[in-house]
Short mmCIF file of C-alpha atoms and ligand atoms in Angstrom, two decimals:
data_model
loop_
_atom_site.label_atom_id
_atom_site.label_comp_id
_atom_site.label_asym_id
_atom_site.label_seq_id
_atom_site.Cartn_x
_atom_site.Cartn_y
_atom_site.Cartn_z
CA MET A 479 101.42 11.29 18.04
CA ILE A 480 100.05 13.91 15.85
CA LYS A 481 101.05 17.61 16.54
CA VAL A 482 100.20 20.50 14.83
CA ARG A 483 100.68 24.25 15.78
CA PHE A 484 98.89 27.19 15.10
CA ALA A 485 101.95 30.21 14.77
CA PRO A 486 99.87 33.88 14.86
CA SER A 487 102.14 36.80 15.22
CA PRO A 488 101.03 39.11 17.83
CA THR A 489 101.04 42.07 15.66
CA GLY A 490 97.16 42.55 15.63
CA PHE A 491 93.48 40.99 16.26
CA LEU A 492 92.56 37.57 14.87
CA HIS A 493 90.35 37.80 12.14
CA VAL A 494 88.24 35.04 10.26
CA GLY A 495 90.93 34.12 7.92
CA ASN A 496 93.56 33.35 11.01
CA VAL A 497 90.78 31.64 13.01
CA ARG A 498 89.90 29.53 10.01
CA THR A 499 93.67 28.14 10.14
CA ALA A 500 93.80 27.73 13.84
CA LEU A 501 90.50 25.76 14.14
CA VAL A 502 91.33 23.42 11.08
CA ASN A 503 94.63 22.84 12.88
CA TRP A 504 92.47 22.10 16.15
CA LEU A 505 89.79 20.02 14.67
CA PHE A 506 92.67 17.85 12.67
CA ALA A 507 94.06 17.54 16.16
CA ARG A 508 91.23 16.76 17.97
CA LYS A 509 90.04 13.95 15.50
CA ASN A 510 93.19 12.57 15.45
CA ALA A 511 93.53 12.60 19.71
CA GLY A 512 96.52 14.69 18.58
CA HIS A 513 98.17 17.92 20.36
CA PHE A 514 97.67 21.53 19.44
CA LEU A 515 100.85 24.23 20.15
CA LEU A 516 100.12 27.70 19.94
CA ARG A 517 103.27 29.28 19.10
CA ILE A 518 103.52 32.94 19.22
CA ASP A 519 105.80 34.16 16.58
CA ASP A 520 107.12 37.42 18.29
CA THR A 521 110.37 37.82 16.53
CA ASP A 522 109.61 40.97 15.34
CA THR A 523 110.05 42.75 18.89
CA GLU A 524 108.91 45.86 17.42
CA ARG A 525 105.70 44.84 16.18
CA SER A 526 104.84 42.31 18.49
CA LYS A 527 102.81 43.52 21.72
CA THR A 528 101.93 41.60 24.60
CA GLU A 529 98.22 43.07 24.01
CA TYR A 530 97.74 41.22 20.67
CA GLU A 531 99.08 37.81 22.66
CA ALA A 532 96.68 38.44 25.30
CA ALA A 533 93.83 39.47 22.91
CA ILE A 534 94.69 36.29 20.77
CA LYS A 535 94.35 33.93 23.71
CA GLU A 536 91.32 35.54 24.69
CA ASP A 537 89.36 35.21 21.26
CA LEU A 538 90.73 31.43 20.77
CA SER A 539 89.64 30.57 24.35
CA TRP A 540 86.47 32.40 23.45
CA LEU A 541 85.67 29.85 20.49
CA SER A 542 86.96 26.85 22.40
CA ILE A 543 89.83 26.32 20.59
CA ALA A 544 92.01 25.28 23.56
CA TRP A 545 96.08 24.84 23.15
CA ASP A 546 97.72 22.02 24.75
CA SER A 547 100.77 23.63 24.91
CA LEU A 548 102.31 27.35 24.27
CA GLU A 549 105.77 28.36 23.10
CA HIS A 550 107.20 32.07 22.13
CA GLN A 551 109.53 32.43 19.17
CA SER A 552 111.31 35.23 21.52
CA LYS A 553 112.19 32.71 24.04
CA ARG A 554 114.11 30.67 21.22
CA PHE A 555 116.50 32.80 19.99
CA ASP A 556 119.36 30.67 21.12
CA ARG A 557 117.95 28.15 19.09
CA TYR A 558 117.85 29.82 16.02
CA LYS A 559 121.56 30.92 16.71
CA ILE A 560 122.77 27.43 16.78
CA ALA A 561 120.75 26.24 13.52
CA ALA A 562 122.21 29.33 11.61
CA GLY A 563 125.48 27.93 12.94
CA LYS A 564 124.87 24.66 11.60
CA LEU A 565 124.06 26.02 8.13
CA THR A 566 127.29 28.23 8.18
CA ALA A 567 129.22 25.20 9.01
CA SER A 568 127.82 22.87 6.39
CA GLY A 569 128.20 25.66 3.78
CA ARG A 570 124.32 26.34 3.19
CA LEU A 571 124.54 29.72 4.78
CA TYR A 572 126.02 32.56 2.73
CA ALA A 573 126.82 36.47 3.84
CA CYS A 574 125.25 39.20 1.44
CA TYR A 575 125.61 42.86 1.86
CA GLU A 576 123.07 43.96 -0.77
CA THR A 577 120.92 46.92 0.42
CA PRO A 578 117.42 46.72 -0.39
CA GLU A 579 117.80 49.72 -3.19
CA GLU A 580 120.44 47.51 -4.92
CA LEU A 581 118.34 44.63 -4.78
CA ASP A 582 115.52 46.15 -6.16
CA VAL A 583 117.86 47.56 -9.07
CA GLN A 584 118.77 44.04 -9.42
CA ARG A 585 115.43 42.84 -10.09
CA LYS A 586 114.49 45.71 -12.50
CA MET A 587 117.42 44.81 -14.53
CA LEU A 588 116.48 40.92 -14.83
CA ALA A 589 112.84 41.94 -15.60
CA SER A 590 113.90 44.51 -18.53
CA ARG A 591 115.67 41.44 -20.08
CA GLY A 592 112.54 39.83 -19.10
CA LEU A 593 114.35 37.33 -16.74
CA PRO A 594 112.50 36.05 -13.15
CA PRO A 595 113.70 38.30 -10.25
CA ILE A 596 115.42 35.77 -9.07
CA TYR A 597 118.61 37.05 -6.55
CA LYS A 598 121.84 36.60 -8.02
CA ARG A 599 124.99 36.19 -5.55
CA ALA A 600 127.58 38.78 -5.41
CA THR A 601 131.10 37.69 -6.49
CA GLU A 602 133.93 37.73 -4.30
CA GLU A 603 135.19 40.94 -5.45
CA GLN A 604 131.83 42.37 -4.81
CA ASN A 605 131.88 41.08 -1.22
CA LYS A 606 134.98 42.36 -0.47
CA LYS A 607 134.61 45.71 -1.71
CA TYR A 608 131.09 45.68 0.50
CA GLN A 609 133.46 44.60 3.42
CA ALA A 610 135.45 47.39 3.03
CA GLU A 611 132.59 49.91 2.99
CA GLY A 612 131.98 48.32 6.51
CA ARG A 613 128.41 47.18 5.40
CA LYS A 614 126.91 44.36 8.10
CA PRO A 615 126.29 41.11 6.52
CA HIS A 616 122.86 39.35 6.46
CA TYR A 617 122.41 35.64 5.70
CA ARG A 618 120.94 33.76 2.72
CA PHE A 619 120.21 29.94 2.69
CA SER A 620 122.01 28.59 -0.47
CA LEU A 621 119.25 26.43 -2.06
CA HIS A 622 119.86 23.13 -3.87
CA ASP A 623 118.88 23.30 -7.73
CA GLU A 624 116.47 20.41 -7.64
CA GLU A 625 112.94 19.42 -7.85
CA ILE A 626 111.06 20.10 -4.54
CA THR A 627 108.05 17.66 -4.00
CA TRP A 628 105.56 17.37 -1.54
CA GLU A 629 102.34 15.46 -1.24
CA ASP A 630 100.14 18.20 0.24
CA LEU A 631 97.03 17.00 2.13
CA ILE A 632 94.80 19.30 0.11
CA ARG A 633 96.94 19.98 -3.05
CA GLY A 634 97.85 16.62 -3.58
CA HIS A 635 101.34 16.49 -5.51
CA VAL A 636 103.28 19.54 -5.38
CA ALA A 637 106.52 19.93 -7.34
CA MET A 638 108.34 23.18 -7.55
CA LYS A 639 111.80 24.00 -9.22
CA ALA A 640 114.51 25.56 -6.98
CA THR A 641 115.71 27.49 -9.88
CA THR A 642 112.78 29.92 -9.91
CA MET A 643 113.61 30.49 -6.46
CA SER A 644 115.46 33.30 -4.73
CA ASP A 645 118.24 32.06 -1.98
CA PRO A 646 115.75 33.14 0.94
CA VAL A 647 117.42 35.41 3.68
CA LEU A 648 117.59 33.85 6.97
CA VAL A 649 119.36 35.97 9.22
CA ARG A 650 119.29 39.82 9.31
CA ALA A 651 121.69 42.03 9.13
CA ASP A 652 121.03 42.60 13.33
CA GLY A 653 121.73 38.87 13.71
CA GLY A 654 117.71 38.47 14.21
CA PRO A 655 116.31 35.24 12.56
CA VAL A 656 113.84 35.57 9.74
CA TYR A 657 110.59 33.41 10.01
CA THR A 658 111.71 31.28 7.12
CA LEU A 659 114.39 30.06 9.72
CA ALA A 660 112.63 30.30 13.15
CA SER A 661 109.45 28.26 11.82
CA VAL A 662 111.76 25.44 10.41
CA VAL A 663 113.62 25.07 13.70
CA ASP A 664 110.54 25.07 15.91
CA ASP A 665 108.69 22.91 13.51
CA GLY A 666 111.55 20.38 13.85
CA GLU A 667 112.42 20.96 17.32
CA LEU A 668 109.04 20.50 18.91
CA ALA A 669 108.11 17.65 16.56
CA ILE A 670 105.26 18.97 14.58
CA THR A 671 103.97 16.15 12.09
CA HIS A 672 101.60 18.45 9.95
CA VAL A 673 101.73 22.07 9.35
CA ILE A 674 98.52 22.92 8.32
CA ARG A 675 98.47 26.93 6.99
CA GLY A 676 96.84 28.96 4.08
CA GLU A 677 98.22 28.53 0.57
CA ASP A 678 100.14 32.12 0.66
CA HIS A 679 102.51 29.94 2.14
CA VAL A 680 103.18 27.81 -0.63
CA SER A 681 106.06 29.13 -1.67
CA ASN A 682 107.62 29.05 1.61
CA THR A 683 106.96 25.59 2.07
CA ALA A 684 109.20 24.94 -1.04
CA VAL A 685 112.00 26.54 0.66
CA GLN A 686 111.48 25.28 3.94
CA VAL A 687 111.34 21.55 2.68
CA GLN A 688 114.96 21.92 1.82
CA LEU A 689 115.70 23.40 5.30
CA TYR A 690 114.35 20.86 7.53
CA LYS A 691 116.58 18.76 5.23
CA ALA A 692 119.47 20.52 5.93
CA LEU A 693 119.28 20.98 9.45
CA GLY A 694 118.41 16.91 10.08
CA PHE A 695 114.68 17.39 10.38
CA ALA A 696 112.09 15.19 9.49
CA VAL A 697 110.03 16.93 6.84
CA PRO A 698 106.47 17.48 8.39
CA GLN A 699 103.10 16.61 6.14
CA PHE A 700 101.82 19.83 4.72
CA ALA A 701 98.24 21.02 4.12
CA HIS A 702 97.73 24.13 2.25
CA MET A 703 94.36 25.59 2.69
CA ALA A 704 92.57 28.01 -0.12
CA LEU A 705 92.35 31.30 0.87
CA LEU A 706 89.08 33.21 2.47
CA LYS A 707 87.39 35.36 -0.17
CA THR A 708 84.50 37.63 1.34
CA LYS A 709 81.51 37.50 -1.00
CA ASP A 710 81.85 41.43 -2.30
CA GLY A 711 85.91 40.83 -2.66
CA GLU A 712 86.54 43.00 0.28
CA MET A 713 86.23 42.65 4.16
CA SER A 714 82.83 43.02 5.74
CA LYS A 715 81.93 45.92 7.93
CA ARG A 716 78.95 44.86 8.70
CA LEU A 717 79.10 43.42 11.80
CA GLY A 718 81.96 45.92 12.71
CA GLY A 719 84.42 43.92 10.50
CA ASN A 720 86.01 40.71 10.38
CA ASP A 721 88.16 40.79 13.56
CA ILE A 722 87.15 37.93 16.12
CA ARG A 723 86.31 40.27 18.64
CA ALA A 724 84.16 42.70 16.64
CA LEU A 725 81.95 39.69 15.77
CA ARG A 726 81.91 38.75 19.32
CA GLU A 727 81.13 42.46 20.13
CA ALA A 728 78.30 42.33 17.87
CA GLY A 729 76.80 39.02 19.45
CA ILE A 730 77.36 36.35 17.30
CA LEU A 731 77.80 33.16 18.75
CA PRO A 732 81.38 31.45 18.80
CA MET A 733 79.89 28.02 17.70
CA ALA A 734 78.47 30.25 14.37
CA VAL A 735 82.07 31.29 13.72
CA ASN A 736 83.13 27.85 14.35
CA SER A 737 80.54 26.32 12.10
CA LEU A 738 81.07 28.55 9.11
CA LEU A 739 84.72 28.48 9.29
CA ALA A 740 85.03 24.79 9.61
CA ARG A 741 82.74 24.06 6.38
CA ILE A 742 83.27 26.55 4.17
CA GLY A 743 85.74 25.94 1.22
CA THR A 744 84.82 22.08 1.83
CA SER A 745 82.36 19.43 0.21
CA ASP A 746 80.31 19.71 3.09
CA ALA A 747 77.22 21.16 3.68
CA VAL A 748 77.45 24.62 5.98
CA GLU A 749 75.14 23.53 8.87
CA PRO A 750 74.99 24.53 12.66
CA PHE A 751 76.93 22.70 14.98
CA ALA A 752 76.47 23.26 18.94
CA THR A 753 79.84 21.34 19.88
CA MET A 754 83.10 21.18 18.61
CA ALA A 755 83.34 17.56 19.11
CA ALA A 756 80.43 17.13 16.26
CA LEU A 757 82.40 19.51 14.00
CA ALA A 758 85.59 17.62 14.56
CA GLU A 759 83.76 14.36 13.89
CA GLY A 760 83.16 14.77 10.21
CA PHE A 761 86.89 16.52 9.73
CA ASP A 762 88.70 14.87 6.76
CA PHE A 763 91.10 17.30 4.23
CA LYS A 764 89.76 14.91 1.37
CA LYS A 765 86.88 17.64 1.68
CA PHE A 766 88.72 20.49 1.03
CA GLY A 767 88.71 22.11 -2.41
CA ARG A 768 91.09 23.97 -4.12
CA ALA A 769 89.00 27.16 -5.01
CA PRO A 770 88.96 29.87 -2.75
CA ALA A 771 86.34 29.63 0.42
CA ASN A 772 83.60 32.09 0.50
CA TYR A 773 82.90 33.93 3.62
CA ASP A 774 79.61 35.80 3.78
CA VAL A 775 78.45 37.44 6.38
CA ALA A 776 74.65 36.94 5.87
CA GLU A 777 75.72 33.36 6.18
CA LEU A 778 77.24 33.86 9.69
CA GLU A 779 74.24 35.80 10.80
CA LYS A 780 72.04 32.67 9.44
CA LEU A 781 73.71 30.11 11.54
CA ASN A 782 73.87 32.32 14.66
CA GLU A 783 70.35 32.39 14.29
CA LYS A 784 69.69 28.71 13.56
CA LEU A 785 72.02 27.98 16.69
CA LEU A 786 70.43 30.76 19.07
CA HIS A 787 67.05 29.24 18.94
CA GLN A 788 68.27 26.02 20.12
CA LEU A 789 70.14 27.40 23.03
CA PRO A 790 69.43 26.24 26.68
CA PHE A 791 69.69 28.57 29.12
CA THR A 792 72.67 27.22 30.53
CA ALA A 793 74.64 28.33 27.37
CA VAL A 794 73.51 32.10 27.88
CA LYS A 795 73.35 32.70 31.23
CA ASP A 796 76.10 34.16 31.93
CA GLN A 797 75.90 36.90 29.48
CA LEU A 798 72.04 37.20 30.31
CA SER A 799 72.35 37.52 33.88
CA PHE A 800 69.17 39.80 34.40
CA ALA A 801 67.23 36.80 32.52
CA ASP A 802 65.75 33.53 33.92
CA GLU A 803 65.28 30.00 32.03
CA PRO A 804 61.39 30.54 31.15
CA PHE A 805 62.43 34.09 29.68
CA TRP A 806 64.80 32.55 27.68
CA LEU A 807 62.67 29.53 26.54
CA SER A 808 59.86 32.07 25.70
CA ILE A 809 61.97 34.75 23.56
CA ARG A 810 64.61 32.93 22.05
CA ALA A 811 63.02 31.99 18.48
CA ASN A 812 62.15 35.66 18.14
CA ILE A 813 66.03 37.01 18.11
CA LYS A 814 68.13 36.94 15.45
CA ILE A 815 71.37 37.82 17.90
CA LEU A 816 71.81 37.44 21.60
CA PRO A 817 71.99 41.34 22.59
CA GLU A 818 68.40 41.31 21.27
CA ALA A 819 67.37 39.15 24.60
CA LYS A 820 67.50 42.42 26.86
CA GLN A 821 65.01 44.60 24.43
CA TRP A 822 62.52 41.90 25.00
CA TRP A 823 63.36 41.82 28.98
CA ASP A 824 62.80 45.44 29.09
CA ILE A 825 59.57 45.22 27.04
CA LEU A 826 58.72 42.62 29.66
CA HIS A 827 59.57 44.53 32.77
CA GLY A 828 59.75 48.23 31.90
CA GLU A 829 57.20 50.71 30.34
CA VAL A 830 55.82 50.12 26.76
CA GLU A 831 54.05 52.51 24.36
CA ALA A 832 51.65 51.55 21.98
CA ASP A 833 49.30 53.88 19.35
CA LEU A 834 46.28 52.89 19.08
CA ASN A 835 42.88 54.34 17.87
CA HIS A 836 39.69 54.74 19.44
CA ASP A 837 37.78 51.65 18.40
CA ASP A 838 41.18 49.66 19.50
CA ARG A 839 40.89 51.14 22.70
CA ALA A 840 37.15 50.28 23.24
CA PHE A 841 37.86 46.64 22.33
CA ILE A 842 40.80 46.25 24.46
CA ARG A 843 38.87 47.69 27.48
CA SER A 844 36.08 45.12 26.56
CA THR A 845 38.64 41.96 27.14
CA VAL A 846 40.29 42.81 30.31
CA THR A 847 37.54 41.60 32.32
CA LEU A 848 37.52 38.28 30.17
CA LEU A 849 40.99 37.35 31.45
CA PRO A 850 41.20 34.02 33.01
CA PRO A 851 42.08 33.62 36.62
CA GLU A 852 45.60 32.86 37.89
CA PRO A 853 47.38 30.89 37.73
CA TRP A 854 48.75 31.51 34.19
CA ASN A 855 50.16 29.28 32.08
CA GLU A 856 50.63 28.40 28.38
CA ALA A 857 46.82 27.48 27.65
CA THR A 858 45.94 30.76 29.34
CA TYR A 859 45.83 32.96 25.93
CA ASP A 860 43.79 30.58 23.99
CA ALA A 861 41.14 30.44 26.93
CA TRP A 862 40.99 34.26 27.03
CA ILE A 863 40.68 34.45 23.23
CA ALA A 864 37.86 31.67 22.89
CA ALA A 865 36.13 33.97 25.84
CA ILE A 866 36.72 37.18 23.80
CA LYS A 867 35.45 35.67 20.38
CA PRO A 868 32.10 35.43 21.03
CA THR A 869 31.77 39.24 22.16
CA THR A 870 33.54 40.83 19.02
CA THR A 871 33.44 41.13 15.39
CA ARG A 872 36.96 41.12 15.18
CA LYS A 873 38.74 38.26 13.64
CA GLY A 874 42.51 37.49 12.81
CA LYS A 875 44.86 40.06 13.03
CA GLU A 876 42.07 42.45 13.88
CA LEU A 877 41.30 40.96 17.19
CA PHE A 878 45.25 39.78 18.39
CA MET A 879 47.10 42.92 17.18
CA PRO A 880 45.67 45.34 19.46
CA LEU A 881 46.20 43.14 22.15
CA ARG A 882 49.91 42.54 21.10
CA LEU A 883 50.43 46.41 20.86
CA ALA A 884 48.90 47.00 24.08
CA LEU A 885 50.67 43.91 25.69
CA THR A 886 54.60 44.32 24.19
CA GLY A 887 54.20 47.93 22.19
CA ARG A 888 55.45 45.84 18.95
CA GLU A 889 53.97 44.44 16.00
CA HIS A 890 56.04 41.49 16.22
CA GLY A 891 57.54 38.95 18.54
CA PRO A 892 57.19 36.01 20.92
CA GLU A 893 53.89 34.30 21.07
CA LEU A 894 51.42 35.95 23.24
CA LYS A 895 50.51 32.63 24.73
CA LYS A 896 54.15 32.64 26.08
CA LEU A 897 54.37 36.17 27.21
CA LEU A 898 51.27 36.24 29.20
CA PRO A 899 52.49 34.20 32.12
CA LEU A 900 55.68 35.69 32.01
CA LEU A 901 53.84 39.12 32.53
CA GLY A 902 51.37 37.92 34.82
CA GLN A 903 47.71 38.96 35.52
CA LYS A 904 48.54 41.87 37.05
CA LYS A 905 50.58 43.40 34.62
CA VAL A 906 48.45 42.74 31.86
CA ILE A 907 45.61 44.28 33.35
CA ILE A 908 47.69 47.31 33.80
CA ARG A 909 48.84 47.16 30.48
CA LEU A 910 45.53 46.90 29.05
CA ALA A 911 43.75 49.04 31.06
CA GLY A 912 46.73 51.69 30.47
CA ARG A 913 45.40 52.23 27.23
CA VAL A 914 42.45 52.35 27.79
CA VAL A 915 42.54 55.85 29.71
N1 LIG B 1467 103.42 33.17 12.01
C1 LIG B 1467 103.26 32.99 10.77
C2 LIG B 1467 101.94 33.67 10.00
O1 LIG B 1467 101.43 34.62 10.72
C3 LIG B 1467 103.04 31.42 10.74
C4 LIG B 1467 102.89 31.05 9.48
C5 LIG B 1467 103.26 29.49 9.12
O2 LIG B 1467 101.87 28.41 9.98
O3 LIG B 1467 104.09 28.77 9.02
O4 LIG B 1467 101.86 33.47 8.91
#
């Protein structure tokens, strides 16, 4: 069975970039009836916070990115220790003693000679000296000098030379595992079949391919997505930033976020999808391009608007606890973002102000007695206008704008034929009469 994982570090809130990774993993799993594991990468005990973990879960749930199982790296330290022991036993893990400053000097010396910054192992003698100084070791993985290759589901055939890479640190001086090791142990032991992540991990993958093998695990398949790029090259502040919770607080719908993030950077057009099932249907790695995916907030807002206009009341009723279905169906086409619905509710149920001149007031006065009798429905407005027309020389905007202003206090908004039944005859008379005095 296909099994994927999304592995956020709980050191901050999810942003659109992380969510795209989560979503692509989820869609791939869903499309293939696979398993989606949420792995909390909390080995950094100082920076990891349970509040962030809670926030990550809340954001994923809001997006309908449901996980089939949950793991915490912080509960698996013993597994990483055992794996490190295996590597030591097979001669692939070795102790190093250099300080960060010494490593920096080493890199600078190499650079001054025009050489790449590849870690050079200390001699036995040097190590003995470091040990005598009482230094605590950290541990590096000894890479085999060979070409590392894999068939990437997005990038195709990838080949990298181990000789161009430094032996990676796997265990810190305090005995804690580095991500590079922990991730491979988890992927191996939890039987991950596909590792889907950003292309900033390509060089990690090269190292990790050797590590899976050294630990006796099957090497999973990889898909490295091109990174997200914002239109102006920087993260947008328009909707309060690119944290998912900022988008949620701004009133953006989860399916607008999902629809955009699933499609940007692919050969499919960006379209609004109402359900995750519909999004998953067309999922295919073959559609993913190598160029950075452009994330544009304006596009998100457009999708959001399109989705909003089709939403049934059941989809919004929890957020619009004050409202009812006839109200929603009347105003949904006229809002760009859900919180605007409240403004229309207040316009219909509160007080409205309109700035009307003397002529407009006289005209409005003449329309009150022409209002059709109740019950009112969507035909009422046309019947009213038909009754008004023979009594006035006003036409078009001159005729309906004073009515709209008197009834809503706004120049734009939902069709009056929809608003009249919502207001009801009594309130309409009060509003029209209110302009006359
Ligand atoms: N915790 C890692 C990160 O956030 C996971 C990377 C991976 O998918 O292996 O970058």
